[in-house]
Amino acid sequence: MVNIIVAGSFAFFLLQKERIILADDHRHIMRNRLLINVPLNISFLENDFIYLLEEKIIQINAQQYPEPKQWGENVSGVIHRLPTMEKVIALTFDACGGAWGSDYDEELINFLVDEEIPATLFINSRWIDNNMEQFLYLANLKQFQIENHGTNHRPLSIKGGTAWGINATSSVHEVIDEVINNYKKIYELTGQKARYFRSGTAYYDEIAVQIVEDLGMEVVNYDILGDAGATYSANQVKEALLSSKPGSIALLHMNQPSKGTAEGVKLAIPLLKEQGFTFVTLDEGFKLGE
C-alpha cells in the first residue's frame, strides 16, 4: 500500500511493509513503513526506480502548472550549447520514425564507426519499431549515446499548437505520454536511462520543458542547424558544420539516407579536425563544465 502526500515541490511516499522485486537481479526485500521525501527533479535509486517513476508520474499529473507563455525552439529551460569553451562539438542525430522518417542511413553510421566519431542519437519510438535490429546494434556501440526523441514525434505543449504542420501535445498527460513511453521502451530494450529529450520539431512551451525536467531529463536542442530536417545538400551540411564554435551542439538526421547528410558530414569532419575540433557525446560535453 502506498499513500502519497504532495506538499509544494515535494512528494512524501508512505510505504507500508510490502514485498518489492528488485529490477537488477529479481531478489526480494521486505520494507518497513517508510517516509521518503522526494523532490520533483531528482533521480531515483537504482533498484526501485521504475516503481518510483510511476509515483513521480502520478505526482506530476496532480500538479497545477501555470499557463504557458512561450512557444518555440528557444523557450526557457532548453539547452542549446555545451558549457565549455574547449574546441569540442557534440554531433546529435535524430531518428524520427513515421511514414517519411523510418529509414536508416547506413553510410552515415558506418562512417562515424570507422572514424570513431562519438555522437548522441535521439531515437523516436516509431523508428525503433521499424529498425529494431539496427537500434540494438547502435545501443551496443560505446561511441554512441542513445537519447529520447519522443513516442509519436510531437511538439511538446500542455495547450496544443502546431509546428511544421505537426500537432503538439495538448495536456500534461499527453506531454508525459510522449516523453515517458519512449523512455520506458529504451530502458526495457537496453537497460539505459535516457538523460536528455528532444521533441519532434524541437518545439516546446516552457511548461512542457519543466515537466520533462520533473521527469528527470533535460531538454536539448542545438545551436547548429546541421541539415535542416535532412533538406540540405551535402555542401550545405558541410558549411553548416564548419560554422561550429567551441561547445556547439549540431542537429542532423540519421533516418534519411537519400539526402545530403552523410556526404556533408564526411566532407566536414576532416576539416573540423584540421581546425582542432574534437567530438563528444552530450554526457562528455556537459561534464566539461563541471
C-alpha positions as a printed Julia matrix, in Angstrom:
290×3 Matrix{Float64}:
  0.0     0.0     0.0
  1.28    3.47   -0.9
 -0.06    6.77    0.38
  1.07    9.95   -1.36
  1.1    13.39    0.21
  2.02   16.29   -2.09
  3.37   19.45   -0.49
  4.88   22.15   -2.69
  7.56   20.61   -4.88
  7.92   17.51   -2.7
  6.05   14.24   -2.53
  6.02   12.15    0.61
  5.57    8.45   -0.1
  4.31    6.35    2.83
  5.06    2.73    2.01
  3.55    0.03    4.2
  5.6    -3.13    4.76
  5.46   -4.98    1.44
  7.28   -7.29   -0.93
  9.27   -5.47   -3.68
 11.03   -7.1    -6.65
 14.39   -5.54   -7.38
 14.91   -4.69  -11.07
 18.51   -5.89  -11.4
 18.52   -9.46  -10.16
 14.9   -10.17   -9.13
 15.8   -10.72   -5.47
 13.11   -9.71   -2.98
 13.38   -7.46    0.02
 10.96   -6.52    2.79
 10.38   -2.88    3.52
  9.1    -1.44    6.79
  6.87    1.61    6.86
  8.96    4.32    5.24
  8.72    8.05    4.68
 10.52    9.26    1.53
 10.85   12.96    0.82
 11.24   13.19   -2.96
 11.96   16.47   -4.82
 10.44   16.53   -8.29
 13.77   16.94  -10.07
 15.93   14.21   -8.54
 16.87   10.81   -9.91
 15.57    7.83   -8.05
 17.54    4.98   -6.52
 18.55    2.3    -9.0
 16.71   -0.68   -7.56
 13.27    0.86   -7.27
 13.45    3.45   -9.99
 10.64    2.14  -12.26
  8.35    1.75   -9.26
  9.12    5.25   -8.07
  8.96    6.67  -11.59
  5.3     5.67  -11.7
  4.75    7.5    -8.41
  6.52   10.55   -9.83
  4.17   10.48  -12.84
  1.16   10.44  -10.5
  2.61   13.42   -8.69
  3.21   15.38  -11.89
 -0.3    14.68  -13.16
 -1.61   16.11   -9.89
  0.44   19.31  -10.16
 -1.21   22.62  -11.01
  1.08   24.09  -13.65
  0.64   27.72  -14.79
 -0.45   28.69  -18.28
  2.47   28.67  -20.75
  3.62   31.98  -22.17
  6.33   30.82  -24.59
  6.36   28.64  -27.69
  9.21   27.67  -29.98
 12.71   26.23  -30.06
 14.27   28.75  -27.66
 11.95   28.75  -24.66
 13.13   28.83  -21.06
 14.93   25.7   -19.91
 16.05   24.45  -23.33
 19.79   23.77  -23.67
 21.49   24.83  -26.91
 25.22   24.61  -26.22
 27.73   22.75  -24.1
 29.06   24.67  -21.05
 32.65   24.85  -22.28
 34.99   26.91  -24.41
 37.07   23.89  -25.34
 37.1    23.09  -29.05
 34.58   20.29  -28.85
 31.42   19.66  -30.83
 28.51   17.41  -29.92
 27.07   15.84  -33.05
 23.46   14.78  -32.46
 21.42   12.76  -34.93
 17.64   12.41  -34.84
 15.79    9.29  -35.99
 12.2    10.46  -36.31
 10.19    7.47  -37.49
  6.85    7.65  -39.25
  5.98    7.49  -42.93
  8.79    9.79  -44.03
 11.39    9.13  -41.4
 11.87    5.42  -40.72
 14.88    4.72  -42.92
 18.41    4.05  -41.69
 21.43    5.97  -43.01
 23.92    3.11  -43.01
 26.55    5.1   -44.92
 26.5     7.82  -42.25
 26.67    5.4   -39.32
 29.43    3.33  -40.92
 31.48    6.47  -41.43
 31.08    7.51  -37.79
 32.01    3.99  -36.66
 35.02    3.75  -38.97
 36.29    7.18  -37.89
 35.47    6.53  -34.23
 33.41    9.72  -34.01
 31.27    9.81  -30.86
 27.72   11.08  -31.27
 24.4    11.28  -29.47
 21.43    9.63  -31.17
 17.94   10.91  -30.39
 15.68    7.99  -31.27
 11.9     8.04  -31.68
  9.74    5.09  -30.64
  8.36    4.6   -34.16
 11.87    4.4   -35.6
 12.8     1.75  -33.04
  9.77   -0.34  -34.04
 10.81   -0.21  -37.7
 14.54   -0.71  -37.11
 14.86   -2.96  -34.07
 17.99   -4.77  -35.25
 19.76   -1.51  -36.11
 18.65    0.1   -32.85
 20.08   -2.7   -30.73
 23.3    -2.58  -32.75
 23.66    1.17  -32.16
 22.8     0.86  -28.47
 25.66   -1.61  -28.04
 28.31    0.68  -29.55
 30.08    2.6   -26.8
 30.75    5.63  -29.02
 27.02    6.35  -29.3
 24.78    7.74  -26.58
 21.09    6.85  -27.02
 18.59    9.53  -26.01
 14.85   10.17  -26.16
 13.19   11.68  -29.26
  9.66   11.01  -28.1
  6.96    8.46  -28.8
  5.0     9.94  -31.71
  7.38   12.77  -32.71
  5.09   15.54  -31.47
  5.95   19.09  -30.43
  5.56   19.41  -26.67
  2.9    21.63  -25.1
  0.26   21.45  -22.39
 -2.13   23.58  -24.51
 -1.69   22.35  -28.06
 -0.48   24.14  -31.15
  1.42   23.13  -34.27
  4.97   23.2   -35.55
  5.98   22.31  -39.1
  2.44   21.04  -39.65
  2.56   18.57  -36.74
  0.02   18.86  -33.93
  1.52   19.28  -30.48
  0.51   17.51  -27.31
 -2.28   19.39  -25.56
 -2.27   18.41  -21.87
  0.06   17.46  -19.04
 -0.99   13.84  -19.51
 -0.14   13.91  -23.23
  3.24   15.51  -22.53
  4.05   12.72  -20.08
  2.96   10.02  -22.53
  5.03   11.49  -25.35
  8.13   11.58  -23.18
  7.85    8.6   -20.87
  6.56    5.85  -23.18
  9.67    6.04  -25.33
 11.82    6.44  -22.23
 10.47    3.14  -20.94
 10.93    1.44  -24.3
 14.6     2.45  -24.47
 15.13    1.27  -20.9
 13.38   -2.06  -21.43
 15.38   -2.78  -24.59
 18.79   -1.59  -23.44
 18.83   -1.03  -19.68
 19.85    2.58  -20.39
 18.05    5.52  -18.81
 17.68    8.49  -21.15
 19.07   11.7   -19.65
 18.07   14.06  -22.44
 14.95   14.7   -24.5
 14.34   16.41  -27.83
 10.79   16.69  -29.13
  9.62   16.17  -32.66
 10.26   19.53  -34.44
 12.26   20.7   -31.36
  9.31   22.94  -30.36
  8.02   23.34  -26.8
  6.26   25.59  -24.39
  8.16   26.36  -21.21
  5.77   24.36  -19.01
  6.31   21.22  -21.09
 10.06   21.75  -20.65
  9.51   21.94  -16.88
  7.57   18.65  -16.98
 10.44   16.95  -18.82
 12.76   18.19  -16.07
 10.33   16.95  -13.42
 10.54   13.54  -15.11
 14.3    13.61  -14.61
 15.53   14.62  -18.08
 16.88   17.79  -19.67
 15.68   19.25  -22.97
 18.49   19.63  -25.52
 18.13   21.4   -28.86
 21.06   22.85  -30.84
 22.93   25.92  -31.97
 23.98   24.45  -35.35
 21.17   23.51  -37.73
 23.17   20.82  -39.46
 20.84   19.6   -42.17
 17.5    21.44  -41.71
 15.42   18.32  -41.34
 17.55   16.46  -43.89
 16.71   19.01  -46.59
 20.23   20.43  -47.04
 22.56   19.42  -49.83
 25.89   17.85  -48.89
 27.63   21.19  -49.35
 25.08   22.99  -47.17
 25.58   20.39  -44.43
 29.34   20.85  -44.67
 29.08   24.64  -44.46
 26.67   24.47  -41.52
 29.02   22.22  -39.55
 32.0    24.43  -40.38
 30.21   27.28  -38.6
 30.54   25.38  -35.31
 32.07   27.09  -32.31
 33.57   25.6   -29.13
 30.74   23.86  -27.31
 28.38   23.7   -30.3
 25.58   21.15  -30.49
 24.75   20.2   -34.07
 21.36   18.79  -35.08
 21.36   16.35  -38.0
 19.38   13.27  -39.08
 20.26    9.59  -39.42
 16.97    8.46  -40.98
 17.21    9.97  -44.47
 19.87    8.06  -46.45
 18.8     9.55  -49.78
 19.58   13.09  -48.6
 22.86   15.02  -48.29
 23.55   14.48  -44.6
 26.01   11.58  -44.81
 28.1    13.13  -47.56
 28.09   16.53  -45.89
 29.26   15.04  -42.58
 32.01   13.12  -44.4
 33.18   16.37  -46.0
 33.06   18.42  -42.79
 34.67   16.08  -40.24
 38.24   16.17  -41.67
 38.09   19.96  -41.99
 36.86   20.37  -38.42
 39.66   18.12  -37.19
 42.15   20.29  -39.06
 40.76   23.29  -37.14
 41.48   21.48  -33.87
 37.97   20.33  -33.02
 37.21   17.03  -31.34
 33.83   15.34  -30.93
 31.97   14.34  -27.79
 28.7    12.83  -26.68
 26.39   15.11  -24.74
 27.36   13.45  -21.46
 31.04   14.0   -22.19
 30.42   17.6   -23.19
 28.35   18.51  -20.16
 30.97   17.03  -17.85
 33.48   19.55  -19.22
 31.52   22.28  -17.47
 31.57   20.63  -14.05
